[in-house]
Amino acid sequence: MNLIYAILADRRFLWLLLIINTLGTIYGYYWYESQLAITPSIFLPFVPDSPTASLFFVFVLLAFLLRKNWPIFEALAIITLFKYGVWAVVMNILTLIVTGDLPWQGYMLIASHGAMAIQGILYAPFYKMKLWHVLLAAVWTLHNDVIDYVFMQYPKYPGLETFVKEIGYFTFWLSIIGSGIALYFVNRFKQGKIRSFS
């Protein structure tokens, strides 16, 4: 385990992750381009879910490279990376099951979003979040669910329109589980069981 943490803390690896996440974030916003074009401006910050999650992690990585911690971004990143990472994997698999087809981009999204969910948790032992950071991030995340499934701004997956209520319920519980994971690492921080880049 110490070897894994040594790799995660290596500045060359951090730079590599920063480049990958930055490029992934840019592609993610491009993926939402058609939906953003018809989205009312008041909802724009809440529509591109996955790229905003990876953008939060970009700030986390920048802080690590500066040998600092930005806990609010850590809390936002761990919750949303887990939530939207798992969400996208499940939605693409569901698309394959329902429609019988998944383009190559779908398989790429499964791999990239699975990695998203994992990286947010892998770096959690380095986070210095406090309770209020997690509570604020949880409010943001649950508010995003309201925007998506009450105001119907959710990401559009052709073929899954008839499952919107079930998907909304599933998404809500991903928010709760992600918040619970973040709270677990807050408790570890309180107990002094965290790692440092300095």
PDB file of C-alpha atoms in Angstrom:
ATOM      1  CA  MET A   1       0.000   0.000   0.000  1.00  0.00           C
ATOM      2  CA  ASN A   2       2.873   2.375   0.760  1.00  0.00           C
ATOM      3  CA  LEU A   3       4.132   1.841  -2.806  1.00  0.00           C
ATOM      4  CA  ILE A   4       0.742   2.905  -4.182  1.00  0.00           C
ATOM      5  CA  TYR A   5       0.754   6.065  -2.063  1.00  0.00           C
ATOM      6  CA  ALA A   6       4.314   6.809  -3.157  1.00  0.00           C
ATOM      7  CA  ILE A   7       3.230   6.620  -6.804  1.00  0.00           C
ATOM      8  CA  LEU A   8       0.162   8.784  -6.139  1.00  0.00           C
ATOM      9  CA  ALA A   9       2.336  11.409  -4.448  1.00  0.00           C
ATOM     10  CA  ASP A  10       5.009  11.421  -7.168  1.00  0.00           C
ATOM     11  CA  ARG A  11       4.980  14.827  -8.854  1.00  0.00           C
ATOM     12  CA  ARG A  12       5.454  13.295 -12.304  1.00  0.00           C
ATOM     13  CA  PHE A  13       2.335  11.192 -11.765  1.00  0.00           C
ATOM     14  CA  LEU A  14       0.436  14.224 -10.474  1.00  0.00           C
ATOM     15  CA  TRP A  15       1.383  16.179 -13.604  1.00  0.00           C
ATOM     16  CA  LEU A  16       0.271  13.281 -15.795  1.00  0.00           C
ATOM     17  CA  LEU A  17      -3.085  13.113 -14.007  1.00  0.00           C
ATOM     18  CA  LEU A  18      -3.462  16.883 -14.269  1.00  0.00           C
ATOM     19  CA  ILE A  19      -2.962  16.757 -18.046  1.00  0.00           C
ATOM     20  CA  ILE A  20      -5.328  13.791 -18.462  1.00  0.00           C
ATOM     21  CA  ASN A  21      -8.045  15.361 -16.292  1.00  0.00           C
ATOM     22  CA  THR A  22      -7.714  18.751 -17.981  1.00  0.00           C
ATOM     23  CA  LEU A  23      -8.079  17.209 -21.438  1.00  0.00           C
ATOM     24  CA  GLY A  24     -10.945  15.023 -20.200  1.00  0.00           C
ATOM     25  CA  THR A  25     -12.688  18.057 -18.733  1.00  0.00           C
ATOM     26  CA  ILE A  26     -12.402  19.956 -22.014  1.00  0.00           C
ATOM     27  CA  TYR A  27     -13.758  16.955 -23.946  1.00  0.00           C
ATOM     28  CA  GLY A  28     -16.554  16.592 -21.396  1.00  0.00           C
ATOM     29  CA  TYR A  29     -17.762  20.140 -21.916  1.00  0.00           C
ATOM     30  CA  TYR A  30     -17.581  19.550 -25.675  1.00  0.00           C
ATOM     31  CA  TRP A  31     -19.709  16.388 -25.226  1.00  0.00           C
ATOM     32  CA  TYR A  32     -22.404  18.566 -23.610  1.00  0.00           C
ATOM     33  CA  GLU A  33     -22.224  21.211 -26.352  1.00  0.00           C
ATOM     34  CA  SER A  34     -25.562  20.400 -28.011  1.00  0.00           C
ATOM     35  CA  GLN A  35     -27.424  20.204 -24.690  1.00  0.00           C
ATOM     36  CA  LEU A  36     -25.810  23.399 -23.377  1.00  0.00           C
ATOM     37  CA  ALA A  37     -26.894  25.213 -26.549  1.00  0.00           C
ATOM     38  CA  ILE A  38     -30.575  24.731 -25.602  1.00  0.00           C
ATOM     39  CA  THR A  39     -30.182  25.008 -21.814  1.00  0.00           C
ATOM     40  CA  PRO A  40     -31.626  28.112 -20.079  1.00  0.00           C
ATOM     41  CA  SER A  41     -28.719  30.198 -18.797  1.00  0.00           C
ATOM     42  CA  ILE A  42     -29.789  29.858 -15.151  1.00  0.00           C
ATOM     43  CA  PHE A  43     -29.145  26.094 -15.338  1.00  0.00           C
ATOM     44  CA  LEU A  44     -25.837  26.191 -17.222  1.00  0.00           C
ATOM     45  CA  PRO A  45     -23.544  25.637 -14.182  1.00  0.00           C
ATOM     46  CA  PHE A  46     -25.463  22.475 -13.259  1.00  0.00           C
ATOM     47  CA  VAL A  47     -25.864  20.689 -16.597  1.00  0.00           C
ATOM     48  CA  PRO A  48     -22.340  19.447 -17.497  1.00  0.00           C
ATOM     49  CA  ASP A  49     -22.085  17.033 -14.549  1.00  0.00           C
ATOM     50  CA  SER A  50     -19.031  14.875 -15.282  1.00  0.00           C
ATOM     51  CA  PRO A  51     -16.718  17.580 -16.673  1.00  0.00           C
ATOM     52  CA  THR A  52     -17.491  19.805 -13.690  1.00  0.00           C
ATOM     53  CA  ALA A  53     -16.605  16.909 -11.388  1.00  0.00           C
ATOM     54  CA  SER A  54     -13.273  16.424 -13.150  1.00  0.00           C
ATOM     55  CA  LEU A  55     -12.726  20.204 -13.064  1.00  0.00           C
ATOM     56  CA  PHE A  56     -13.014  20.067  -9.276  1.00  0.00           C
ATOM     57  CA  PHE A  57     -10.322  17.375  -9.288  1.00  0.00           C
ATOM     58  CA  VAL A  58      -8.102  19.516 -11.532  1.00  0.00           C
ATOM     59  CA  PHE A  59      -8.094  22.098  -8.725  1.00  0.00           C
ATOM     60  CA  VAL A  60      -7.302  19.360  -6.192  1.00  0.00           C
ATOM     61  CA  LEU A  61      -4.302  18.269  -8.280  1.00  0.00           C
ATOM     62  CA  LEU A  62      -3.122  21.848  -8.740  1.00  0.00           C
ATOM     63  CA  ALA A  63      -3.191  22.299  -4.972  1.00  0.00           C
ATOM     64  CA  PHE A  64      -1.215  19.078  -4.467  1.00  0.00           C
ATOM     65  CA  LEU A  65       1.432  20.259  -6.945  1.00  0.00           C
ATOM     66  CA  LEU A  66       1.677  23.470  -4.927  1.00  0.00           C
ATOM     67  CA  ARG A  67       1.983  21.277  -1.780  1.00  0.00           C
ATOM     68  CA  LYS A  68      -1.303  22.668  -0.512  1.00  0.00           C
ATOM     69  CA  ASN A  69      -4.833  21.442   0.169  1.00  0.00           C
ATOM     70  CA  TRP A  70      -8.003  23.135  -1.036  1.00  0.00           C
ATOM     71  CA  PRO A  71     -10.538  21.186   1.037  1.00  0.00           C
ATOM     72  CA  ILE A  72     -13.729  22.509  -0.549  1.00  0.00           C
ATOM     73  CA  PHE A  73     -12.558  21.238  -3.934  1.00  0.00           C
ATOM     74  CA  GLU A  74     -11.538  17.947  -2.314  1.00  0.00           C
ATOM     75  CA  ALA A  75     -15.046  17.506  -0.913  1.00  0.00           C
ATOM     76  CA  LEU A  76     -16.711  18.464  -4.200  1.00  0.00           C
ATOM     77  CA  ALA A  77     -14.347  16.201  -6.135  1.00  0.00           C
ATOM     78  CA  ILE A  78     -14.686  13.039  -4.065  1.00  0.00           C
ATOM     79  CA  ILE A  79     -18.500  13.200  -4.015  1.00  0.00           C
ATOM     80  CA  THR A  80     -19.048  14.170  -7.639  1.00  0.00           C
ATOM     81  CA  LEU A  81     -16.294  11.984  -9.127  1.00  0.00           C
ATOM     82  CA  PHE A  82     -17.774   8.950  -7.399  1.00  0.00           C
ATOM     83  CA  LYS A  83     -21.348   9.918  -8.229  1.00  0.00           C
ATOM     84  CA  TYR A  84     -20.954  10.778 -11.900  1.00  0.00           C
ATOM     85  CA  GLY A  85     -18.249   8.188 -12.495  1.00  0.00           C
ATOM     86  CA  VAL A  86     -20.534   5.374 -11.350  1.00  0.00           C
ATOM     87  CA  TRP A  87     -23.570   7.040 -12.960  1.00  0.00           C
ATOM     88  CA  ALA A  88     -22.016   7.178 -16.425  1.00  0.00           C
ATOM     89  CA  VAL A  89     -20.771   3.597 -16.244  1.00  0.00           C
ATOM     90  CA  VAL A  90     -24.269   2.377 -15.309  1.00  0.00           C
ATOM     91  CA  MET A  91     -26.020   4.554 -17.915  1.00  0.00           C
ATOM     92  CA  ASN A  92     -23.817   3.308 -20.738  1.00  0.00           C
ATOM     93  CA  ILE A  93     -24.275  -0.318 -19.710  1.00  0.00           C
ATOM     94  CA  LEU A  94     -28.029   0.311 -19.450  1.00  0.00           C
ATOM     95  CA  THR A  95     -27.995   1.864 -22.918  1.00  0.00           C
ATOM     96  CA  LEU A  96     -26.337  -1.283 -24.270  1.00  0.00           C
ATOM     97  CA  ILE A  97     -28.925  -3.490 -22.545  1.00  0.00           C
ATOM     98  CA  VAL A  98     -31.951  -1.423 -23.643  1.00  0.00           C
ATOM     99  CA  THR A  99     -30.931  -0.596 -27.220  1.00  0.00           C
ATOM    100  CA  GLY A 100     -28.668  -3.562 -27.933  1.00  0.00           C
ATOM    101  CA  ASP A 101     -25.975  -1.213 -29.194  1.00  0.00           C
ATOM    102  CA  LEU A 102     -23.279   1.038 -27.768  1.00  0.00           C
ATOM    103  CA  PRO A 103     -20.960   3.138 -29.962  1.00  0.00           C
ATOM    104  CA  TRP A 104     -17.228   3.099 -29.286  1.00  0.00           C
ATOM    105  CA  GLN A 105     -17.563   6.395 -27.442  1.00  0.00           C
ATOM    106  CA  GLY A 106     -19.781   4.608 -24.916  1.00  0.00           C
ATOM    107  CA  TYR A 107     -17.050   2.106 -24.103  1.00  0.00           C
ATOM    108  CA  MET A 108     -14.575   4.962 -23.800  1.00  0.00           C
ATOM    109  CA  LEU A 109     -16.948   6.702 -21.380  1.00  0.00           C
ATOM    110  CA  ILE A 110     -17.261   3.529 -19.300  1.00  0.00           C
ATOM    111  CA  ALA A 111     -13.473   3.301 -18.955  1.00  0.00           C
ATOM    112  CA  SER A 112     -12.873   7.015 -18.331  1.00  0.00           C
ATOM    113  CA  HIS A 113     -15.727   7.441 -15.858  1.00  0.00           C
ATOM    114  CA  GLY A 114     -14.785   4.289 -13.992  1.00  0.00           C
ATOM    115  CA  ALA A 115     -11.311   5.798 -13.619  1.00  0.00           C
ATOM    116  CA  MET A 116     -12.910   9.052 -12.436  1.00  0.00           C
ATOM    117  CA  ALA A 117     -14.702   7.322  -9.585  1.00  0.00           C
ATOM    118  CA  ILE A 118     -11.569   5.437  -8.545  1.00  0.00           C
ATOM    119  CA  GLN A 119      -9.127   8.355  -8.617  1.00  0.00           C
ATOM    120  CA  GLY A 120     -11.248  10.537  -6.366  1.00  0.00           C
ATOM    121  CA  ILE A 121     -11.230   7.851  -3.674  1.00  0.00           C
ATOM    122  CA  LEU A 122      -7.585   6.827  -4.195  1.00  0.00           C
ATOM    123  CA  TYR A 123      -6.453  10.347  -3.333  1.00  0.00           C
ATOM    124  CA  ALA A 124      -8.818  10.681  -0.355  1.00  0.00           C
ATOM    125  CA  PRO A 125      -6.105   9.784   2.224  1.00  0.00           C
ATOM    126  CA  PHE A 126      -4.400  13.047   1.208  1.00  0.00           C
ATOM    127  CA  TYR A 127      -7.518  15.206   1.672  1.00  0.00           C
ATOM    128  CA  LYS A 128      -7.926  17.596   4.596  1.00  0.00           C
ATOM    129  CA  MET A 129     -11.679  18.104   4.385  1.00  0.00           C
ATOM    130  CA  LYS A 130     -13.706  19.113   7.408  1.00  0.00           C
ATOM    131  CA  LEU A 131     -17.356  18.443   8.090  1.00  0.00           C
ATOM    132  CA  TRP A 132     -18.548  21.798   6.769  1.00  0.00           C
ATOM    133  CA  HIS A 133     -16.721  21.249   3.463  1.00  0.00           C
ATOM    134  CA  VAL A 134     -18.545  17.958   2.956  1.00  0.00           C
ATOM    135  CA  LEU A 135     -21.921  19.388   3.982  1.00  0.00           C
ATOM    136  CA  LEU A 136     -21.525  22.258   1.519  1.00  0.00           C
ATOM    137  CA  ALA A 137     -20.468  19.863  -1.244  1.00  0.00           C
ATOM    138  CA  ALA A 138     -23.397  17.559  -0.425  1.00  0.00           C
ATOM    139  CA  VAL A 139     -25.840  20.479  -0.705  1.00  0.00           C
ATOM    140  CA  TRP A 140     -24.351  21.386  -4.102  1.00  0.00           C
ATOM    141  CA  THR A 141     -24.630  17.769  -5.273  1.00  0.00           C
ATOM    142  CA  LEU A 142     -28.212  17.252  -4.096  1.00  0.00           C
ATOM    143  CA  HIS A 143     -29.198  20.627  -5.532  1.00  0.00           C
ATOM    144  CA  ASN A 144     -27.775  19.401  -8.831  1.00  0.00           C
ATOM    145  CA  ASP A 145     -30.132  16.400  -8.603  1.00  0.00           C
ATOM    146  CA  VAL A 146     -33.084  18.768  -8.216  1.00  0.00           C
ATOM    147  CA  ILE A 147     -31.994  20.730 -11.287  1.00  0.00           C
ATOM    148  CA  ASP A 148     -31.559  17.501 -13.267  1.00  0.00           C
ATOM    149  CA  TYR A 149     -34.712  15.610 -12.290  1.00  0.00           C
ATOM    150  CA  VAL A 150     -37.193  18.267 -11.157  1.00  0.00           C
ATOM    151  CA  PHE A 151     -36.326  20.870 -13.790  1.00  0.00           C
ATOM    152  CA  MET A 152     -35.456  18.036 -16.229  1.00  0.00           C
ATOM    153  CA  GLN A 153     -31.958  19.157 -17.165  1.00  0.00           C
ATOM    154  CA  TYR A 154     -30.479  15.657 -16.796  1.00  0.00           C
ATOM    155  CA  PRO A 155     -27.927  14.326 -19.331  1.00  0.00           C
ATOM    156  CA  LYS A 156     -29.732  12.917 -22.346  1.00  0.00           C
ATOM    157  CA  TYR A 157     -29.102   9.269 -23.224  1.00  0.00           C
ATOM    158  CA  PRO A 158     -31.189   8.156 -26.245  1.00  0.00           C
ATOM    159  CA  GLY A 159     -33.270   5.105 -25.403  1.00  0.00           C
ATOM    160  CA  LEU A 160     -33.417   5.738 -21.656  1.00  0.00           C
ATOM    161  CA  GLU A 161     -36.139   8.417 -21.645  1.00  0.00           C
ATOM    162  CA  THR A 162     -38.737   6.038 -20.223  1.00  0.00           C
ATOM    163  CA  PHE A 163     -36.564   5.370 -17.147  1.00  0.00           C
ATOM    164  CA  VAL A 164     -36.108   8.988 -16.027  1.00  0.00           C
ATOM    165  CA  LYS A 165     -37.832   8.535 -12.648  1.00  0.00           C
ATOM    166  CA  GLU A 166     -35.829   5.434 -11.810  1.00  0.00           C
ATOM    167  CA  ILE A 167     -32.597   7.082 -12.967  1.00  0.00           C
ATOM    168  CA  GLY A 168     -33.375  10.149 -10.847  1.00  0.00           C
ATOM    169  CA  TYR A 169     -33.900   7.949  -7.778  1.00  0.00           C
ATOM    170  CA  PHE A 170     -30.661   6.074  -8.473  1.00  0.00           C
ATOM    171  CA  THR A 171     -28.801   9.377  -8.903  1.00  0.00           C
ATOM    172  CA  PHE A 172     -30.118  10.687  -5.580  1.00  0.00           C
ATOM    173  CA  TRP A 173     -28.711   7.642  -3.774  1.00  0.00           C
ATOM    174  CA  LEU A 174     -25.381   8.022  -5.529  1.00  0.00           C
ATOM    175  CA  SER A 175     -25.249  11.529  -4.037  1.00  0.00           C
ATOM    176  CA  ILE A 176     -25.971  10.134  -0.573  1.00  0.00           C
ATOM    177  CA  ILE A 177     -23.398   7.344  -0.869  1.00  0.00           C
ATOM    178  CA  GLY A 178     -20.774   9.746  -2.242  1.00  0.00           C
ATOM    179  CA  SER A 179     -21.405  12.104   0.676  1.00  0.00           C
ATOM    180  CA  GLY A 180     -21.073   9.165   3.078  1.00  0.00           C
ATOM    181  CA  ILE A 181     -17.705   8.251   1.571  1.00  0.00           C
ATOM    182  CA  ALA A 182     -16.535  11.838   2.020  1.00  0.00           C
ATOM    183  CA  LEU A 183     -17.680  11.826   5.661  1.00  0.00           C
ATOM    184  CA  TYR A 184     -15.694   8.625   6.248  1.00  0.00           C
ATOM    185  CA  PHE A 185     -12.501  10.401   5.176  1.00  0.00           C
ATOM    186  CA  VAL A 186     -13.362  13.444   7.291  1.00  0.00           C
ATOM    187  CA  ASN A 187     -13.376  11.088  10.272  1.00  0.00           C
ATOM    188  CA  ARG A 188      -9.969   9.710   9.237  1.00  0.00           C
ATOM    189  CA  PHE A 189      -8.655  13.289   9.032  1.00  0.00           C
ATOM    190  CA  LYS A 190      -9.919  13.947  12.570  1.00  0.00           C
ATOM    191  CA  GLN A 191      -8.074  10.845  13.748  1.00  0.00           C
ATOM    192  CA  GLY A 192      -4.857  12.002  12.095  1.00  0.00           C
ATOM    193  CA  LYS A 193      -4.937   9.120   9.595  1.00  0.00           C
ATOM    194  CA  ILE A 194      -4.077  11.184   6.515  1.00  0.00           C
ATOM    195  CA  ARG A 195      -1.056  11.566   4.288  1.00  0.00           C
ATOM    196  CA  SER A 196       0.792  14.678   3.188  1.00  0.00           C
ATOM    197  CA  PHE A 197       2.606  15.877   0.074  1.00  0.00           C
ATOM    198  CA  SER A 198       4.937  18.177   1.982  1.00  0.00           C
TER     199      SER A 198
END
